[in-house]
XYZ file of C-alpha atoms in Angstrom:
480
model
C -47.590 -115.982 -0.901
C -47.790 -117.686 2.341
C -50.734 -118.512 4.237
C -50.598 -120.582 7.807
C -53.766 -122.667 8.892
C -53.972 -122.964 13.113
C -55.698 -125.996 13.310
C -56.469 -129.711 14.684
C -56.877 -131.317 11.454
C -53.599 -130.559 9.247
C -54.001 -133.716 7.390
C -57.297 -132.452 6.358
C -55.830 -129.058 5.664
C -52.931 -130.418 3.250
C -55.111 -132.631 1.060
C -57.432 -129.920 0.219
C -55.068 -127.476 -1.002
C -52.451 -129.706 -2.821
C -54.268 -130.359 -5.725
C -55.082 -128.978 -9.091
C -53.956 -125.339 -9.387
C -53.060 -124.497 -5.574
C -50.917 -127.163 -5.636
C -48.932 -126.689 -8.645
C -48.751 -123.159 -7.705
C -47.129 -124.272 -4.051
C -44.458 -126.090 -6.478
C -43.360 -123.748 -8.381
C -42.514 -121.760 -4.720
C -45.989 -119.060 -5.785
C -47.366 -120.006 -2.413
C -46.823 -121.613 0.535
C -49.226 -124.003 2.805
C -48.021 -124.384 6.317
C -50.231 -126.163 8.504
C -49.814 -125.799 12.489
C -51.767 -128.621 14.344
C -52.528 -126.575 17.483
C -52.426 -129.599 19.839
C -48.900 -129.512 19.427
C -49.142 -126.365 21.441
C -51.105 -128.159 24.858
C -49.660 -127.968 28.105
C -51.773 -130.556 28.611
C -50.696 -134.732 29.624
C -53.281 -136.144 27.996
C -53.478 -133.371 24.701
C -56.619 -131.919 25.652
C -57.239 -128.461 23.797
C -60.633 -128.025 24.707
C -62.534 -127.182 28.569
C -66.026 -126.760 29.428
C -67.401 -122.889 29.081
C -67.185 -121.517 32.835
C -71.544 -120.649 33.104
C -72.024 -123.536 31.873
C -73.594 -124.916 28.831
C -74.125 -127.583 25.839
C -70.847 -128.760 24.574
C -67.188 -127.781 24.366
C -64.527 -124.734 24.007
C -61.035 -124.350 22.657
C -58.987 -123.066 25.422
C -56.600 -120.175 25.027
C -53.429 -121.024 25.413
C -52.736 -123.693 23.058
C -54.544 -121.778 20.342
C -52.047 -118.654 21.380
C -48.868 -120.489 21.459
C -49.435 -122.009 17.518
C -50.168 -118.915 16.518
C -46.822 -117.130 18.265
C -44.894 -119.976 16.704
C -46.058 -118.010 13.433
C -46.116 -114.628 14.364
C -42.477 -114.702 16.006
C -41.039 -115.160 12.852
C -43.009 -113.138 11.157
C -42.190 -110.494 13.462
C -38.283 -111.313 13.624
C -38.491 -110.422 9.499
C -39.328 -106.663 10.329
C -43.446 -107.683 10.005
C -46.441 -105.926 12.055
C -48.978 -107.854 13.552
C -49.640 -110.149 11.202
C -52.544 -110.546 9.635
C -54.904 -113.076 11.623
C -58.584 -114.221 10.213
C -60.762 -116.412 12.548
C -63.413 -118.438 10.495
C -66.496 -117.773 12.462
C -70.488 -117.384 11.272
C -70.420 -114.254 13.499
C -68.152 -112.014 11.172
C -67.980 -110.315 7.863
C -69.360 -112.389 4.855
C -66.851 -113.376 2.844
C -66.548 -111.873 -0.968
C -64.986 -111.278 -4.056
C -64.298 -107.917 -2.866
C -62.587 -109.399 0.412
C -60.477 -112.325 -1.261
C -59.187 -109.098 -3.127
C -58.143 -107.295 -0.162
C -56.815 -109.786 1.358
C -54.506 -111.547 -1.510
C -52.436 -108.228 -1.427
C -51.001 -109.568 2.140
C -47.597 -111.546 1.853
C -48.696 -114.113 4.573
C -52.371 -114.201 6.193
C -52.926 -116.590 9.309
C -56.770 -118.756 9.291
C -57.879 -120.062 12.784
C -60.272 -122.410 12.616
C -62.310 -123.211 15.182
C -63.657 -126.489 16.802
C -66.600 -127.331 19.677
C -68.556 -124.826 20.459
C -65.848 -121.983 19.227
C -62.271 -120.419 21.026
C -62.012 -118.983 24.536
C -62.794 -115.118 23.288
C -59.881 -113.984 25.485
C -57.356 -115.339 23.170
C -59.403 -113.838 19.904
C -59.135 -110.220 21.922
C -55.095 -111.062 21.755
C -54.700 -111.867 17.563
C -57.763 -111.963 15.588
C -57.659 -109.092 13.276
C -60.325 -110.078 10.874
C -63.589 -112.321 11.916
C -64.943 -113.541 8.571
C -68.000 -116.355 7.808
C -68.246 -117.968 4.876
C -72.342 -117.960 5.249
C -75.393 -117.648 7.101
C -74.964 -121.743 8.618
C -73.260 -123.619 11.096
C -70.394 -126.260 10.104
C -68.750 -129.047 12.305
C -65.584 -126.699 12.180
C -63.303 -124.029 10.027
C -61.081 -126.554 8.229
C -63.911 -126.330 5.082
C -64.619 -122.602 5.013
C -61.289 -121.770 5.223
C -59.964 -124.315 2.551
C -62.697 -121.918 0.419
C -61.731 -118.647 1.604
C -57.457 -119.717 0.513
C -58.702 -120.976 -2.696
C -60.482 -117.718 -3.381
C -57.620 -115.253 -2.182
C -54.434 -117.718 -3.765
C -55.979 -117.980 -7.273
C -55.723 -113.908 -7.151
C -51.890 -114.176 -6.772
C -50.301 -112.907 -9.592
C -48.848 -116.375 -11.291
C -51.049 -118.534 -9.970
C -53.457 -118.841 -12.731
C -51.622 -118.858 -16.406
C -53.730 -117.243 -17.622
C -53.255 -113.774 -15.597
C -56.644 -112.068 -17.022
C -58.907 -115.196 -16.158
C -59.860 -113.864 -12.578
C -60.855 -110.931 -13.537
C -63.673 -111.614 -16.144
C -65.343 -113.920 -14.368
C -68.198 -113.950 -11.760
C -68.774 -111.486 -8.784
C -65.778 -109.475 -11.127
C -67.526 -106.216 -12.200
C -71.269 -106.541 -10.101
C -72.105 -109.455 -12.714
C -72.449 -112.698 -12.850
C -70.670 -114.886 -15.151
C -72.496 -115.087 -19.121
C -72.493 -118.914 -19.817
C -70.260 -121.295 -21.523
C -70.077 -124.137 -24.098
C -67.802 -126.726 -25.269
C -67.974 -129.234 -27.984
C -69.479 -131.099 -28.804
C -71.791 -128.406 -30.899
C -75.051 -130.220 -30.113
C -75.253 -132.299 -27.022
C -79.068 -134.039 -26.146
C -80.451 -131.698 -29.415
C -79.119 -128.642 -27.677
C -76.616 -126.521 -30.346
C -74.443 -124.140 -28.748
C -75.687 -120.944 -28.915
C -74.861 -119.770 -33.308
C -73.346 -116.290 -31.889
C -70.426 -118.713 -30.290
C -69.531 -119.763 -33.382
C -69.617 -117.128 -35.658
C -66.284 -115.470 -35.160
C -67.629 -111.531 -34.504
C -65.806 -111.072 -31.533
C -68.679 -107.579 -31.059
C -70.836 -109.876 -31.435
C -69.946 -112.263 -29.086
C -68.628 -109.771 -26.181
C -72.303 -107.846 -26.745
C -74.337 -111.770 -26.031
C -72.178 -112.792 -22.913
C -72.664 -109.179 -21.498
C -76.455 -109.269 -22.289
C -76.957 -112.403 -20.330
C -74.275 -111.644 -17.704
C -77.180 -108.623 -17.077
C -80.392 -111.337 -17.562
C -78.387 -114.380 -15.212
C -78.150 -111.036 -12.499
C -81.062 -109.553 -12.285
C -82.367 -113.474 -11.950
C -80.135 -114.999 -9.441
C -79.085 -112.122 -7.849
C -81.275 -109.164 -7.751
C -78.946 -107.333 -5.071
C -75.983 -107.174 -7.343
C -78.587 -106.234 -10.421
C -79.482 -103.131 -8.576
C -75.964 -101.918 -7.707
C -74.987 -102.961 -11.740
C -78.483 -100.436 -12.156
C -77.503 -97.640 -10.393
C -73.671 -97.471 -11.642
C -74.701 -98.059 -15.004
C -76.711 -94.709 -14.762
C -74.053 -92.671 -13.501
C -71.361 -94.306 -16.108
C -74.171 -92.850 -19.013
C -74.434 -89.812 -16.571
C -70.665 -89.793 -17.300
C -70.233 -90.563 -20.794
C -71.940 -87.443 -21.949
C -68.641 -85.545 -21.267
C -66.676 -88.978 -21.435
C -63.303 -86.784 -21.914
C -63.624 -85.096 -18.619
C -64.868 -87.725 -16.355
C -62.930 -90.920 -18.071
C -61.442 -91.850 -15.028
C -65.447 -92.241 -13.102
C -65.973 -94.102 -15.847
C -63.480 -96.357 -15.586
C -63.294 -96.216 -11.849
C -67.547 -97.661 -12.244
C -66.331 -99.772 -15.193
C -63.799 -101.926 -14.070
C -65.371 -102.197 -10.433
C -62.274 -100.510 -8.548
C -64.383 -98.622 -6.684
C -66.543 -98.165 -4.297
C -69.534 -96.070 -3.593
C -68.975 -93.494 -0.404
C -71.597 -91.739 -0.437
C -73.968 -90.152 -3.721
C -76.749 -88.072 -4.238
C -79.326 -87.654 -7.745
C -76.132 -85.470 -9.381
C -73.173 -85.934 -6.891
C -71.281 -89.463 -6.384
C -68.248 -89.532 -4.078
C -66.550 -92.563 -4.886
C -63.197 -94.430 -2.871
C -60.401 -96.505 -4.982
C -60.611 -99.975 -3.096
C -58.182 -100.039 -0.399
C -56.631 -97.065 -0.800
C -57.379 -93.480 0.508
C -58.046 -91.633 -3.102
C -61.855 -90.390 -3.538
C -63.196 -89.218 -6.961
C -65.986 -87.072 -6.443
C -68.377 -86.097 -8.603
C -70.802 -83.410 -8.673
C -72.648 -80.420 -10.805
C -72.203 -77.548 -8.140
C -70.370 -76.246 -5.426
C -74.443 -77.084 -3.517
C -74.763 -80.603 -5.228
C -71.477 -81.479 -3.358
C -72.267 -79.188 0.450
C -75.321 -81.326 0.213
C -73.066 -85.135 -0.622
C -70.976 -84.173 1.994
C -72.559 -83.150 4.871
C -72.688 -85.959 7.311
C -69.396 -87.747 5.916
C -66.839 -85.218 4.905
C -65.875 -84.241 8.257
C -64.989 -87.888 8.712
C -63.661 -89.026 5.714
C -61.689 -84.955 5.223
C -58.743 -84.128 7.455
C -58.370 -87.179 9.629
C -55.727 -89.249 8.071
C -52.563 -88.241 6.815
C -52.259 -89.917 2.525
C -55.535 -88.801 1.108
C -56.130 -88.127 -2.232
C -59.882 -86.519 -4.168
C -59.631 -85.907 -7.062
C -62.062 -83.370 -8.389
C -63.002 -81.270 -11.466
C -64.364 -77.548 -11.768
C -63.041 -75.043 -10.140
C -65.732 -73.966 -8.531
C -66.327 -76.834 -6.455
C -61.973 -77.013 -6.124
C -62.239 -74.335 -4.240
C -65.362 -74.997 -2.278
C -63.034 -78.137 -0.571
C -60.451 -76.197 0.043
C -61.895 -73.472 2.029
C -64.451 -75.712 3.415
C -61.854 -79.309 4.512
C -58.644 -77.408 4.339
C -57.573 -78.661 1.485
C -54.336 -78.452 -0.355
C -54.618 -77.969 -4.152
C -52.060 -79.324 -6.316
C -50.711 -78.211 -9.906
C -53.569 -78.505 -12.523
C -53.728 -81.068 -13.877
C -55.652 -82.590 -17.972
C -57.011 -86.086 -19.094
C -56.285 -87.490 -22.031
C -57.671 -90.871 -23.124
C -57.375 -93.330 -25.781
C -60.930 -93.592 -27.309
C -60.021 -96.090 -30.492
C -60.306 -99.998 -30.192
C -57.680 -100.120 -32.995
C -54.422 -101.315 -30.917
C -51.342 -99.220 -31.363
C -47.826 -100.184 -33.342
C -45.112 -101.055 -30.741
C -41.597 -101.219 -31.933
C -40.172 -101.995 -29.387
C -42.162 -105.080 -27.804
C -39.080 -106.271 -25.154
C -41.800 -105.605 -21.793
C -42.481 -106.658 -18.515
C -43.593 -106.503 -15.123
C -40.799 -105.138 -13.058
C -40.114 -107.061 -9.825
C -38.597 -106.543 -6.489
C -35.224 -106.150 -7.046
C -35.540 -103.423 -9.434
C -37.238 -100.886 -6.360
C -33.921 -99.092 -5.814
C -33.682 -98.455 -9.876
C -37.150 -97.154 -9.917
C -37.439 -95.179 -6.570
C -34.414 -92.916 -7.707
C -35.583 -91.967 -10.855
C -39.625 -91.107 -10.471
C -39.606 -90.543 -6.664
C -42.578 -87.732 -6.356
C -45.115 -90.883 -5.683
C -42.866 -92.067 -2.430
C -40.691 -95.486 -1.630
C -43.940 -96.733 0.029
C -46.102 -96.327 -2.943
C -43.729 -97.739 -5.622
C -42.821 -100.529 -3.580
C -46.748 -101.388 -3.240
C -47.084 -100.277 -7.280
C -44.161 -103.073 -8.203
C -45.644 -105.565 -6.072
C -49.469 -105.691 -7.743
C -47.703 -106.327 -10.855
C -48.098 -102.694 -11.881
C -44.649 -101.157 -13.401
C -43.595 -102.489 -16.523
C -39.537 -102.290 -18.220
C -39.272 -101.717 -21.625
C -34.960 -103.608 -22.303
C -32.744 -102.941 -24.675
C -29.352 -104.522 -25.623
C -26.616 -104.106 -23.739
C -28.846 -102.356 -20.925
C -29.404 -105.096 -18.885
C -29.831 -105.898 -16.220
C -31.691 -102.782 -15.903
C -34.690 -101.588 -18.166
C -34.085 -98.498 -20.268
C -37.445 -96.777 -18.962
C -40.782 -97.637 -17.002
C -44.480 -97.200 -16.809
C -47.248 -97.338 -14.098
C -50.293 -98.268 -13.512
C -51.505 -96.049 -10.756
C -54.123 -97.314 -7.903
C -56.572 -95.799 -9.664
C -56.361 -96.960 -12.823
C -54.842 -94.127 -15.217
C -51.928 -94.736 -16.739
C -48.520 -92.850 -15.279
C -44.793 -93.419 -14.010
C -43.312 -92.826 -17.302
C -39.564 -92.934 -17.477
C -36.853 -93.381 -20.233
C -33.084 -93.014 -19.180
C -31.836 -89.733 -20.942
C -29.058 -91.426 -23.286
C -31.534 -93.722 -24.460
C -34.274 -90.756 -25.560
C -34.976 -90.128 -29.089
C -35.589 -93.739 -30.063
C -39.219 -94.176 -29.766
C -39.053 -95.978 -25.835
C -41.751 -94.385 -24.380
C -44.534 -94.420 -27.134
C -43.585 -98.118 -26.547
C -44.009 -98.052 -23.449
C -47.121 -96.273 -23.073
C -48.916 -97.852 -26.566
C -47.894 -101.381 -25.293
C -49.753 -100.930 -21.845
C -52.481 -99.028 -23.894
C -52.935 -102.408 -25.928
C -53.070 -103.853 -22.518
C -55.916 -101.815 -21.685
C -57.854 -103.093 -24.606
C -57.084 -106.383 -24.294
C -59.144 -106.218 -21.677
C -61.830 -103.774 -22.434
C -61.096 -100.887 -20.790
C -60.539 -97.295 -22.120
C -56.479 -96.448 -21.563
C -56.716 -92.612 -19.783
C -53.761 -90.785 -18.047
C -54.090 -87.438 -16.580
C -50.685 -85.021 -17.506
C -49.645 -81.923 -15.732
C -51.038 -78.788 -17.031
C -46.879 -77.792 -17.859
C -45.783 -80.792 -19.159
C -45.451 -80.148 -22.445
C -43.488 -83.074 -23.827
C -46.239 -85.012 -21.849
C -48.834 -83.715 -23.534
C -46.834 -83.954 -26.828
C -47.041 -87.560 -26.470
C -50.840 -87.938 -26.057
C -51.361 -85.752 -28.882
C -48.737 -88.178 -31.208
C -50.568 -91.564 -29.774
C -53.700 -90.336 -30.705
C -55.259 -89.636 -27.008
C -58.319 -87.343 -26.635
C -56.818 -84.488 -24.613
C -59.718 -82.881 -22.232
C -59.886 -79.537 -22.195
C -60.966 -79.016 -18.944
C -58.928 -79.237 -15.767
C -59.114 -81.258 -12.756
C -57.327 -81.358 -9.401
C -56.171 -83.795 -6.670
C -56.664 -82.083 -3.740
C -54.648 -83.404 -0.317
C -53.966 -83.532 2.900
C -50.873 -81.725 3.400
C -48.795 -80.820 -0.001
C -47.053 -82.951 -2.304
C -45.747 -83.325 -5.296
C -49.112 -83.134 -7.598
C -49.914 -85.570 -10.218
C -47.655 -85.328 -13.527
C -46.666 -88.029 -16.155
């Protein structure tokens, strides 16, 4: 990932980002930091980049011309490589407050520009011309944008795949599930008369997980009541869904994995949107509940933009949405989930994330989701290939994770079938979920007999009720 920083103090940025995890990631070629000195682009012979503001007022203002020319030096190169308007973040107290969710969103970009202001700010005209995101680090004022830009870059860069040696570290810490991180301890066992909690020395992993969750909840309640209230509401819905776990496994996992936010909710209804996608999941106990929930939001959300998907359970609710909003119902699917905690035996273990070089290979064999979708999943490190002797450099098959966290995109080469590769692929992915404390689940087309048989063989529990994926225009429906 490439970060471009427009600044008056490039050395400050270079020194701040050149150490520790980010510095090593840059040396490995996973990150690239490009500092652009705005002064290099001024047309003033004395090197001035600021002037007094029209209308009077204290302080000086950064001029539009040098900022714009510095920006164009980056944007022109980006556009020449086929990119559109490069995403540009202006660091300002007037912007949206930076959050972990925003960090995850920005980490999906290939390149980002950060504009660091100084003095009393930047000429509004150039901001209107180049800025896509106005972001604040918090409700206070600093002398310049360099420090908050470095903080944001650090938070974003560590989410780029491969930057952290332990890829799961970024998913298990503060703010990852609406809870603050639990307290942690290291050697010595006793320090200044304070022992490490006994449970952490027990070797009982279940007790340790329970203790950590309990401490996370309590710490969040005490220190961040706003986060705790969000967690409490979500837990209420999760407990409700758990009474029909197979039917609502997708909703449970979206909430537990913190992969979606609430578009709207009622006492007996909830509409979730999967983060940074046009995929929604609706829960309602009746069509009347769905109608009340969507009374204000429905017309705005549905029918206005192509590519929307809406996951629903229950024929009554499906029919209401089709009639009310003109949505198109895809084929019916069953949900299946692996509810045991024991990992599965995986016979073929050479399974690795696929890279961009495998895009054409995957698209030719599994075209249904579309090229752009598959490319995005590969970029996210969410498509995995299985390799057998003599087949390299191409895999013998692959499996993937959809944007909502469900397993899918399973394919095995025809001449490699009958060797247990499909079982190994799905078993490997199930074990990966289990290590993360997640419940693996998938959706299988109603008529996909082979895939339904595979789920039974692997021990997944099949929901007896059907679900549907509603779309704004007819596309191939869900399948395994």
